[in-house]
Amino acid sequence: MDRKRWLLPLALGVILVGALCFWGYQQSLARQRLTTVLNNKYYRSFYDLLENVQNLEVLLSKSLVAGGQGTKSRLLMDLWQRANAAQASLNQLPVGDALTGRTAKFLTQVGDYAYALLLQISQGKEVTESQWQTLQALYQQARDLNGDLAELEARLAGGKLVLSELAREGGRLLGR
């Protein structure tokens, strides 16, 4: 009779421990799935940023040699849009504003400058020599940023960096 008193609480305890272990396992699987989804979002944002910055460099170089007003207008419009898209991608990365401040500032400057030149050209005004020099400087900065992003991409592709660790490691590169 004394054994039966201990058997029921023991069986309930074993069932409770088993249920808790099953629940913990399910929570662990759910966390792994969410981590994978989040990392995939980070990778997409990073590669969107990379693509947009590469296109910024190309568009800046084209705008330096463009001939007609229509061509210049299209290039500046594309430049403005790509800068805004790059800014949006940068904001999706797991890096704080303090670390990406200079990169964000550069992207904003490129977009704003392209938009200002676009308005100037649409009003029939010519682009001045100092404005062309500013475009040349922005082109150089875009090349430098592309180099930094290529280095970061190589580390990602080599498995030396995970995007969830970008706040610690990549902020140094993106902060330029």
XYZ file of N, CA, C and O in Angstrom:
704
model
N 0.822 -1.186 0.000
C 0.000 0.000 0.000
C 0.873 1.259 0.000
O 0.530 2.234 -0.646
N 1.990 1.190 0.726
C 2.881 2.337 0.808
C 3.529 2.636 -0.542
O 3.778 3.782 -0.876
N 3.773 1.568 -1.329
C 4.348 1.756 -2.665
C 3.398 2.495 -3.582
O 3.833 3.285 -4.418
N 2.127 2.244 -3.480
C 1.153 2.879 -4.356
C 1.096 4.381 -4.108
O 0.835 5.145 -5.023
N 1.327 4.805 -2.873
C 1.323 6.238 -2.575
C 2.465 6.953 -3.287
O 2.325 8.078 -3.718
N 3.600 6.332 -3.418
C 4.755 6.955 -4.070
C 4.735 6.761 -5.576
O 5.332 7.557 -6.304
N 4.051 5.764 -6.041
C 4.022 5.471 -7.470
C 3.274 6.542 -8.249
O 3.736 6.980 -9.308
N 2.164 7.004 -7.776
C 1.369 8.022 -8.484
C 2.121 9.356 -8.574
O 2.241 9.911 -9.680
N 2.683 9.897 -7.485
C 3.448 11.145 -7.632
C 4.685 10.974 -8.509
O 5.050 11.884 -9.262
N 5.318 9.808 -8.436
C 6.488 9.563 -9.265
C 6.095 9.536 -10.742
O 6.771 10.133 -11.580
N 5.012 8.865 -11.068
C 4.540 8.801 -12.455
C 4.162 10.197 -12.947
O 4.483 10.577 -14.084
N 3.481 10.974 -12.119
C 3.123 12.344 -12.493
C 4.372 13.207 -12.690
O 4.434 14.029 -13.612
N 5.358 13.017 -11.838
C 6.617 13.756 -11.975
C 7.337 13.420 -13.275
O 7.849 14.307 -13.969
N 7.380 12.127 -13.606
C 8.031 11.704 -14.855
C 7.277 12.278 -16.056
O 7.894 12.774 -17.014
N 5.967 12.244 -16.014
C 5.158 12.798 -17.109
C 5.386 14.306 -17.219
O 5.550 14.842 -18.317
N 5.438 14.997 -16.087
C 5.669 16.440 -16.087
C 7.054 16.778 -16.647
O 7.188 17.692 -17.471
N 8.082 16.057 -16.226
C 9.431 16.294 -16.745
C 9.481 16.007 -18.248
O 10.072 16.766 -19.024
N 8.832 14.947 -18.685
C 8.780 14.627 -20.117
C 8.073 15.711 -20.906
O 8.524 16.100 -21.991
N 6.970 16.216 -20.379
C 6.231 17.290 -21.061
C 7.074 18.563 -21.133
O 7.088 19.251 -22.156
N 7.782 18.887 -20.037
C 8.648 20.068 -20.048
C 9.795 19.916 -21.040
O 10.161 20.879 -21.737
N 10.374 18.734 -21.120
C 11.450 18.500 -22.095
C 10.924 18.639 -23.522
O 11.581 19.253 -24.376
N 9.763 18.091 -23.808
C 9.163 18.215 -25.135
C 8.873 19.678 -25.461
O 9.168 20.149 -26.561
N 8.321 20.407 -24.508
C 8.028 21.826 -24.716
C 9.314 22.613 -24.970
O 9.385 23.451 -25.867
N 10.351 22.333 -24.196
C 11.636 23.012 -24.382
C 12.243 22.720 -25.744
O 12.792 23.615 -26.402
N 12.122 21.490 -26.197
C 12.627 21.115 -27.515
C 11.873 21.868 -28.612
O 12.480 22.373 -29.557
N 10.562 21.941 -28.482
C 9.746 22.670 -29.461
C 10.123 24.157 -29.482
O 10.192 24.782 -30.541
N 10.376 24.729 -28.315
C 10.782 26.135 -28.242
C 12.136 26.345 -28.903
O 12.369 27.350 -29.573
N 13.036 25.399 -28.719
C 14.352 25.481 -29.335
C 14.249 25.422 -30.857
O 14.915 26.188 -31.557
N 13.417 24.548 -31.368
C 13.212 24.465 -32.822
C 12.604 25.760 -33.364
O 13.020 26.244 -34.424
N 11.641 26.311 -32.656
C 11.014 27.563 -33.093
C 12.038 28.698 -33.106
O 12.066 29.514 -34.030
N 12.898 28.734 -32.107
C 13.939 29.770 -32.053
C 14.908 29.618 -33.207
O 15.320 30.602 -33.818
N 15.292 28.389 -33.528
C 16.194 28.155 -34.650
C 15.563 28.606 -35.960
O 16.234 29.210 -36.806
N 14.277 28.327 -36.146
C 13.590 28.754 -37.368
C 13.544 30.274 -37.465
O 13.792 30.843 -38.523
N 13.246 30.938 -36.353
C 13.195 32.402 -36.356
C 14.571 33.018 -36.605
O 14.698 34.026 -37.305
N 15.598 32.413 -36.049
C 16.959 32.891 -36.272
C 17.335 32.754 -37.750
O 17.934 33.660 -38.332
N 16.949 31.660 -38.363
C 17.218 31.454 -39.787
C 16.492 32.488 -40.633
O 17.074 33.075 -41.552
N 15.235 32.746 -40.318
C 14.462 33.744 -41.057
C 15.100 35.123 -40.908
O 15.246 35.865 -41.887
N 15.504 35.463 -39.704
C 16.115 36.765 -39.455
C 17.452 36.902 -40.181
O 17.731 37.935 -40.799
N 18.280 35.856 -40.130
C 19.556 35.896 -40.847
C 19.341 36.019 -42.353
O 20.086 36.731 -43.026
N 18.342 35.324 -42.877
C 18.040 35.443 -44.305
C 17.633 36.866 -44.657
O 18.009 37.381 -45.714
N 16.889 37.519 -43.784
C 16.508 38.923 -44.005
C 17.745 39.809 -44.015
O 17.879 40.695 -44.852
N 18.665 39.561 -43.098
C 19.903 40.333 -43.037
C 20.732 40.133 -44.317
O 21.285 41.081 -44.858
N 20.827 38.881 -44.777
C 21.578 38.618 -46.000
C 20.954 39.330 -47.192
O 21.667 39.905 -48.012
N 19.651 39.290 -47.292
C 18.973 39.976 -48.400
C 19.246 41.477 -48.338
O 19.558 42.097 -49.356
N 19.145 42.060 -47.172
C 19.401 43.494 -47.023
C 20.846 43.829 -47.373
O 21.117 44.835 -48.036
N 21.781 42.985 -46.931
C 23.186 43.244 -47.234
C 23.439 43.187 -48.736
O 24.105 44.069 -49.301
N 22.930 42.155 -49.395
C 23.185 42.037 -50.831
C 22.422 43.092 -51.631
O 22.905 43.528 -52.691
N 21.278 43.534 -51.140
C 20.602 44.676 -51.771
C 21.444 45.939 -51.622
O 21.581 46.718 -52.569
N 22.022 46.141 -50.443
C 22.914 47.279 -50.219
C 24.113 47.202 -51.152
O 24.481 48.189 -51.803
N 24.711 46.040 -51.240
C 25.873 45.841 -52.098
C 25.535 46.156 -53.554
O 26.267 46.889 -54.222
N 24.423 45.641 -54.027
C 24.005 45.894 -55.408
C 23.753 47.380 -55.650
O 24.188 47.940 -56.666
N 23.065 48.026 -54.731
C 22.751 49.445 -54.905
C 23.999 50.323 -54.874
O 24.103 51.276 -55.649
N 24.939 50.014 -54.005
C 26.171 50.809 -53.948
C 27.011 50.572 -55.204
O 27.609 51.505 -55.743
N 27.040 49.342 -55.706
C 27.737 49.081 -56.963
C 27.098 49.882 -58.097
O 27.800 50.467 -58.930
N 25.779 49.923 -58.123
C 25.082 50.701 -59.146
C 25.308 52.197 -58.970
O 25.358 52.934 -59.959
N 25.444 52.654 -57.723
C 25.760 54.069 -57.489
C 27.083 54.428 -58.146
O 27.205 55.471 -58.792
N 28.064 53.575 -57.960
C 29.376 53.841 -58.549
C 29.273 53.908 -60.070
O 29.826 54.818 -60.708
N 28.573 52.963 -60.662
C 28.414 52.945 -62.122
C 27.660 54.186 -62.597
O 28.067 54.839 -63.568
N 26.580 54.524 -61.927
C 25.789 55.687 -62.337
C 26.572 56.987 -62.162
O 26.456 57.898 -62.988
N 27.356 57.079 -61.101
C 28.187 58.274 -60.916
C 29.213 58.391 -62.042
O 29.448 59.484 -62.566
N 29.825 57.270 -62.422
C 30.805 57.328 -63.511
C 30.129 57.690 -64.828
O 30.678 58.465 -65.615
N 28.940 57.159 -65.065
C 28.217 57.501 -66.292
C 27.803 58.965 -66.304
O 27.839 59.616 -67.345
N 27.411 59.468 -65.141
C 26.970 60.860 -65.089
C 28.119 61.825 -65.357
O 27.902 62.949 -65.817
N 29.348 61.385 -65.103
C 30.517 62.230 -65.363
C 30.813 62.368 -66.853
O 31.441 63.339 -67.266
N 30.346 61.416 -67.654
C 30.640 61.452 -69.092
C 29.388 61.600 -69.957
O 29.491 61.583 -71.167
N 28.227 61.721 -69.320
C 26.972 61.802 -70.075
C 26.940 63.057 -70.935
O 27.431 64.114 -70.549
N 26.303 62.922 -72.107
C 26.278 64.034 -73.044
C 25.037 64.903 -72.975
O 25.108 66.062 -72.601
N 23.899 64.373 -73.290
C 22.692 65.177 -73.409
C 21.979 65.406 -72.091
O 22.176 64.671 -71.121
N 21.136 66.441 -72.083
C 20.378 66.768 -70.873
C 19.441 65.617 -70.479
O 19.283 65.330 -69.301
N 18.826 64.976 -71.462
C 17.930 63.855 -71.174
C 18.658 62.694 -70.531
O 18.168 62.079 -69.579
N 19.824 62.393 -71.041
C 20.639 61.310 -70.486
C 21.077 61.640 -69.071
O 20.998 60.806 -68.169
N 21.521 62.869 -68.876
C 21.935 63.295 -67.539
C 20.759 63.209 -66.564
O 20.928 62.750 -65.432
N 19.595 63.639 -67.014
C 18.410 63.602 -66.153
C 18.071 62.178 -65.747
O 17.783 61.905 -64.574
N 18.092 61.255 -66.712
C 17.789 59.848 -66.393
C 18.817 59.270 -65.423
O 18.461 58.565 -64.476
N 20.077 59.575 -65.668
C 21.123 59.053 -64.781
C 20.983 59.618 -63.372
O 21.140 58.895 -62.383
N 20.713 60.898 -63.262
C 20.560 61.515 -61.937
C 19.324 60.983 -61.213
O 19.345 60.795 -59.997
N 18.254 60.722 -61.967
C 17.051 60.141 -61.356
C 17.355 58.742 -60.831
O 16.991 58.394 -59.702
N 18.055 57.940 -61.653
C 18.442 56.602 -61.213
C 19.370 56.666 -59.999
O 19.249 55.863 -59.073
N 20.273 57.612 -60.031
C 21.214 57.798 -58.924
C 20.471 58.127 -57.632
O 20.757 57.561 -56.570
N 19.532 59.018 -57.718
C 18.725 59.405 -56.566
C 17.958 58.200 -56.018
O 17.938 57.946 -54.810
N 17.346 57.415 -56.909
C 16.574 56.253 -56.479
C 17.467 55.175 -55.867
O 17.114 54.567 -54.848
N 18.612 54.923 -56.475
C 19.528 53.906 -55.944
C 20.081 54.305 -54.576
O 20.266 53.478 -53.703
N 20.360 55.592 -54.409
C 20.862 56.055 -53.106
C 19.807 55.841 -52.028
O 20.125 55.400 -50.912
N 18.555 56.122 -52.354
C 17.478 55.903 -51.387
C 17.287 54.413 -51.099
O 17.058 54.019 -49.952
N 17.391 53.582 -52.135
C 17.259 52.133 -51.932
C 18.416 51.596 -51.089
O 18.210 50.742 -50.218
N 19.617 52.102 -51.326
C 20.772 51.669 -50.529
C 20.601 52.078 -49.073
O 20.926 51.315 -48.159
N 20.080 53.264 -48.868
C 19.831 53.750 -47.499
C 18.815 52.841 -46.789
O 19.006 52.475 -45.631
N 17.771 52.463 -47.507
C 16.758 51.579 -46.914
C 17.360 50.216 -46.570
O 17.063 49.648 -45.508
N 18.206 49.686 -47.446
C 18.856 48.394 -47.177
C 19.804 48.491 -45.992
O 19.869 47.584 -45.165
N 20.537 49.589 -45.915
C 21.455 49.792 -44.792
C 20.703 49.829 -43.469
O 21.159 49.278 -42.469
N 19.538 50.447 -43.478
C 18.745 50.555 -42.253
C 18.189 49.214 -41.793
O 17.789 49.079 -40.641
N 18.146 48.213 -42.658
C 17.634 46.892 -42.300
C 18.694 45.994 -41.671
O 18.365 44.943 -41.136
N 19.944 46.405 -41.745
C 21.022 45.579 -41.195
C 21.083 45.700 -39.676
O 20.709 46.736 -39.123
N 21.583 44.660 -39.006
C 21.615 44.665 -37.537
C 22.775 45.481 -36.976
O 23.551 45.008 -36.156
N 22.894 46.703 -37.453
C 23.973 47.586 -37.033
C 23.337 48.900 -36.612
O 22.485 49.432 -37.307
N 23.776 49.431 -35.502
C 23.209 50.673 -35.008
C 23.597 51.871 -35.853
O 24.568 51.847 -36.605
N 22.833 52.937 -35.707
C 23.086 54.161 -36.461
C 24.451 54.751 -36.155
O 25.075 55.371 -37.018
N 24.923 54.577 -34.954
C 26.223 55.134 -34.584
C 27.343 54.504 -35.408
O 28.317 55.163 -35.754
N 27.213 53.219 -35.738
C 28.252 52.527 -36.493
C 28.188 52.823 -37.989
O 29.194 52.770 -38.674
N 27.006 53.095 -38.509
C 26.851 53.299 -39.951
C 26.634 54.756 -40.307
O 26.246 55.069 -41.427
N 26.897 55.640 -39.387
C 26.613 57.054 -39.586
C 27.237 57.649 -40.823
O 26.571 58.339 -41.595
N 28.518 57.394 -41.059
C 29.185 57.988 -42.218
C 28.663 57.400 -43.521
O 28.516 58.117 -44.508
N 28.395 56.105 -43.530
C 27.860 55.484 -44.743
C 26.466 56.021 -45.031
O 26.143 56.364 -46.174
N 25.643 56.111 -44.010
C 24.293 56.655 -44.187
C 24.353 58.103 -44.647
O 23.584 58.522 -45.530
N 25.275 58.862 -44.086
C 25.433 60.262 -44.482
C 25.857 60.359 -45.945
O 25.337 61.186 -46.696
N 26.787 59.500 -46.360
C 27.224 59.497 -47.748
C 26.070 59.178 -48.688
O 25.871 59.856 -49.700
N 25.293 58.151 -48.363
C 24.171 57.769 -49.223
C 23.143 58.891 -49.307
O 22.584 59.158 -50.380
N 22.905 59.554 -48.201
C 21.982 60.684 -48.192
C 22.513 61.823 -49.045
O 21.770 62.440 -49.818
N 23.801 62.092 -48.920
C 24.408 63.166 -49.714
C 24.326 62.876 -51.204
O 24.020 63.763 -51.997
N 24.602 61.647 -51.591
C 24.529 61.284 -53.007
C 23.111 61.475 -53.524
O 22.891 62.080 -54.578
N 22.140 60.970 -52.777
C 20.742 61.107 -53.208
C 20.300 62.557 -53.285
O 19.693 62.979 -54.275
N 20.617 63.325 -52.260
C 20.217 64.739 -52.248
C 20.915 65.532 -53.348
O 20.307 66.379 -53.999
N 22.185 65.252 -53.561
C 22.937 65.983 -54.584
C 22.413 65.642 -55.982
O 22.254 66.529 -56.831
N 22.149 64.361 -56.209
C 21.606 63.952 -57.508
C 20.248 64.609 -57.741
O 19.955 65.075 -58.851
N 19.435 64.662 -56.709
C 18.117 65.273 -56.847
C 18.233 66.773 -57.120
O 17.532 67.322 -57.969
N 19.164 67.449 -56.431
C 19.363 68.884 -56.655
C 19.851 69.149 -58.080
O 19.370 70.084 -58.746
N 20.778 68.329 -58.572
C 21.243 68.488 -59.946
C 20.136 68.179 -60.948
O 20.023 68.841 -61.987
N 19.326 67.195 -60.629
C 18.196 66.858 -61.493
C 17.245 68.038 -61.624
O 16.807 68.381 -62.733
N 16.935 68.683 -60.513
C 16.062 69.865 -60.546
C 16.717 70.996 -61.334
O 16.052 71.689 -62.117
N 18.000 71.167 -61.145
C 18.728 72.229 -61.847
C 18.691 71.990 -63.361
O 18.415 72.908 -64.138
N 18.934 70.755 -63.774
C 18.929 70.426 -65.200
C 17.523 70.549 -65.776
O 17.334 71.029 -66.896
N 16.526 70.145 -64.993
C 15.143 70.238 -65.491
C 14.692 71.677 -65.675
O 13.773 71.950 -66.438
N 15.351 72.612 -65.005
C 15.053 74.032 -65.174
C 15.876 74.647 -66.303
O 15.817 75.854 -66.531
N 16.668 73.822 -66.999
C 17.438 74.293 -68.144
C 18.786 74.880 -67.789
O 19.474 75.410 -68.667
N 19.199 74.783 -66.546
C 20.491 75.332 -66.134
C 21.585 74.300 -66.379
O 21.358 73.098 -66.294
N 22.767 74.802 -66.663
C 23.922 73.932 -66.886
C 24.566 73.556 -65.550
O 24.477 74.292 -64.579
N 25.243 72.426 -65.558
C 25.979 71.974 -64.382
C 27.342 72.667 -64.401
O 28.037 72.676 -65.418
N 27.720 73.254 -63.267
C 28.979 74.011 -63.190
C 30.169 73.077 -63.007
O 30.010 71.884 -62.678
N 31.345 73.621 -63.177
C 32.588 72.849 -63.010
C 32.737 72.350 -61.570
O 33.155 71.218 -61.340
N 32.398 73.172 -60.595
C 32.519 72.739 -59.196
C 31.524 71.613 -58.891
O 31.829 70.722 -58.084
N 30.361 71.630 -59.535
C 29.397 70.536 -59.344
C 29.932 69.243 -59.948
O 29.730 68.168 -59.393
N 30.627 69.343 -61.091
C 31.238 68.155 -61.685
C 32.341 67.615 -60.782
O 32.514 66.407 -60.653
N 33.088 68.499 -60.155
C 34.141 68.065 -59.235
C 33.539 67.365 -58.012
O 34.101 66.392 -57.506
N 32.393 67.871 -57.560
C 31.707 67.215 -56.447
C 31.240 65.822 -56.860
O 31.372 64.859 -56.086
N 30.726 65.694 -58.083
C 30.327 64.370 -58.589
C 31.541 63.436 -58.649
O 31.429 62.252 -58.317
N 32.676 63.969 -59.056
C 33.910 63.176 -59.116
C 34.299 62.696 -57.714
O 34.677 61.536 -57.525
N 34.185 63.571 -56.722
C 34.507 63.196 -55.342
C 33.534 62.136 -54.827
O 33.940 61.180 -54.144
N 32.259 62.280 -55.152
C 31.269 61.280 -54.742
C 31.560 59.937 -55.404
O 31.389 58.877 -54.790
N 32.005 59.982 -56.640
C 32.373 58.759 -57.348
C 33.522 58.053 -56.619
O 33.485 56.830 -56.418
N 34.536 58.801 -56.212
C 35.669 58.213 -55.485
C 35.213 57.590 -54.167
O 35.648 56.500 -53.791
N 34.326 58.289 -53.458
C 33.816 57.749 -52.196
C 33.001 56.486 -52.429
O 33.058 55.544 -51.629
N 32.236 56.447 -53.515
C 31.462 55.245 -53.844
C 32.397 54.078 -54.143
O 32.119 52.933 -53.741
N 33.508 54.346 -54.833
C 34.495 53.296 -55.099
C 35.078 52.759 -53.800
O 35.229 51.549 -53.618
N 35.402 53.653 -52.879
C 35.947 53.227 -51.584
C 34.942 52.382 -50.806
O 35.297 51.351 -50.224
N 33.692 52.830 -50.792
C 32.641 52.087 -50.091
C 32.443 50.717 -50.728
O 32.279 49.719 -50.026
N 32.484 50.655 -52.053
C 32.375 49.363 -52.733
C 33.507 48.430 -52.333
O 33.296 47.229 -52.163
N 34.705 48.970 -52.198
C 35.833 48.151 -51.759
C 35.622 47.591 -50.358
O 35.880 46.418 -50.102
N 35.122 48.439 -49.460
C 34.844 47.986 -48.093
C 33.758 46.917 -48.075
O 33.862 45.911 -47.366
N 32.713 47.132 -48.867
C 31.624 46.155 -48.913
C 32.083 44.850 -49.555
O 31.655 43.770 -49.144
N 32.960 44.925 -50.544
C 33.493 43.709 -51.171
C 34.315 42.911 -50.163
O 34.261 41.673 -50.135
N 35.080 43.618 -49.327
C 35.850 42.943 -48.282
C 34.913 42.243 -47.290
O 35.142 41.098 -46.893
N 33.859 42.927 -46.919
C 32.877 42.348 -46.005
C 32.177 41.157 -46.650
O 31.965 40.126 -46.003
N 31.861 41.266 -47.931
C 31.214 40.158 -48.642
C 32.144 38.945 -48.708
O 31.690 37.804 -48.550
N 33.431 39.175 -48.933
C 34.386 38.064 -48.979
C 34.436 37.333 -47.642
O 34.512 36.109 -47.599
N 34.380 38.088 -46.564
C 34.374 37.461 -45.238
C 33.090 36.668 -45.014
O 33.114 35.604 -44.402
N 31.969 37.205 -45.509
C 30.704 36.487 -45.388
C 30.730 35.205 -46.211
O 30.324 34.144 -45.740
N 31.202 35.313 -47.446
C 31.247 34.149 -48.334
C 32.217 33.098 -47.818
O 31.987 31.895 -47.995
N 33.284 33.525 -47.177
C 34.259 32.593 -46.625
C 33.851 31.981 -45.305
O 34.579 31.174 -44.740
N 32.715 32.395 -44.792
C 32.241 31.860 -43.525
C 32.941 32.442 -42.313
O 32.812 31.929 -41.203
N 33.704 33.517 -42.518
C 34.434 34.128 -41.409
C 33.575 35.109 -40.627
O 33.992 35.600 -39.584
N 32.396 35.394 -41.143
C 31.504 36.353 -40.496
C 30.070 35.943 -40.768
O 29.738 35.528 -41.869
N 29.240 36.046 -39.764
C 27.809 35.788 -39.890
C 27.111 37.127 -39.734
O 27.512 37.949 -38.909
N 26.096 37.362 -40.537
C 25.457 38.668 -40.523
C 24.855 39.030 -39.180
O 24.761 40.200 -38.851
N 24.482 38.059 -38.391
C 23.977 38.391 -37.063
C 25.098 38.959 -36.185
O 24.827 39.614 -35.187
N 26.354 38.739 -36.575
C 27.496 39.301 -35.864
C 27.935 40.637 -36.464
O 28.934 41.203 -36.045
N 27.200 41.118 -37.443
C 27.591 42.326 -38.157
C 27.665 43.536 -37.255
O 28.494 44.415 -37.467
N 26.849 43.591 -36.254
C 26.870 44.737 -35.341
C 28.235 44.868 -34.681
O 28.724 45.968 -34.465
N 28.864 43.745 -34.409
C 30.165 43.779 -33.753
C 31.302 43.956 -34.751
O 32.173 44.784 -34.575
N 31.290 43.192 -35.838
C 32.409 43.169 -36.784
C 32.247 44.148 -37.938
O 33.159 44.874 -38.259
N 31.086 44.105 -38.591
C 30.916 44.876 -39.815
C 30.737 46.355 -39.599
O 30.967 47.138 -40.504
N 30.330 46.754 -38.422
C 30.146 48.168 -38.169
C 31.425 48.964 -38.376
O 31.389 50.104 -38.796
N 32.541 48.323 -38.128
C 33.830 48.983 -38.347
C 33.984 49.335 -39.819
O 34.435 50.421 -40.162
N 33.574 48.423 -40.713
C 33.705 48.687 -42.144
C 32.622 49.628 -42.646
O 32.894 50.521 -43.442
N 31.404 49.429 -42.198
C 30.315 50.272 -42.686
C 30.369 51.663 -42.108
O 29.821 52.589 -42.663
N 31.025 51.828 -40.996
C 31.120 53.147 -40.371
C 32.067 54.075 -41.096
O 32.000 55.277 -40.965
N 32.954 53.509 -41.886
C 33.941 54.248 -42.682
C 34.282 55.539 -42.024
O 34.161 56.613 -42.368
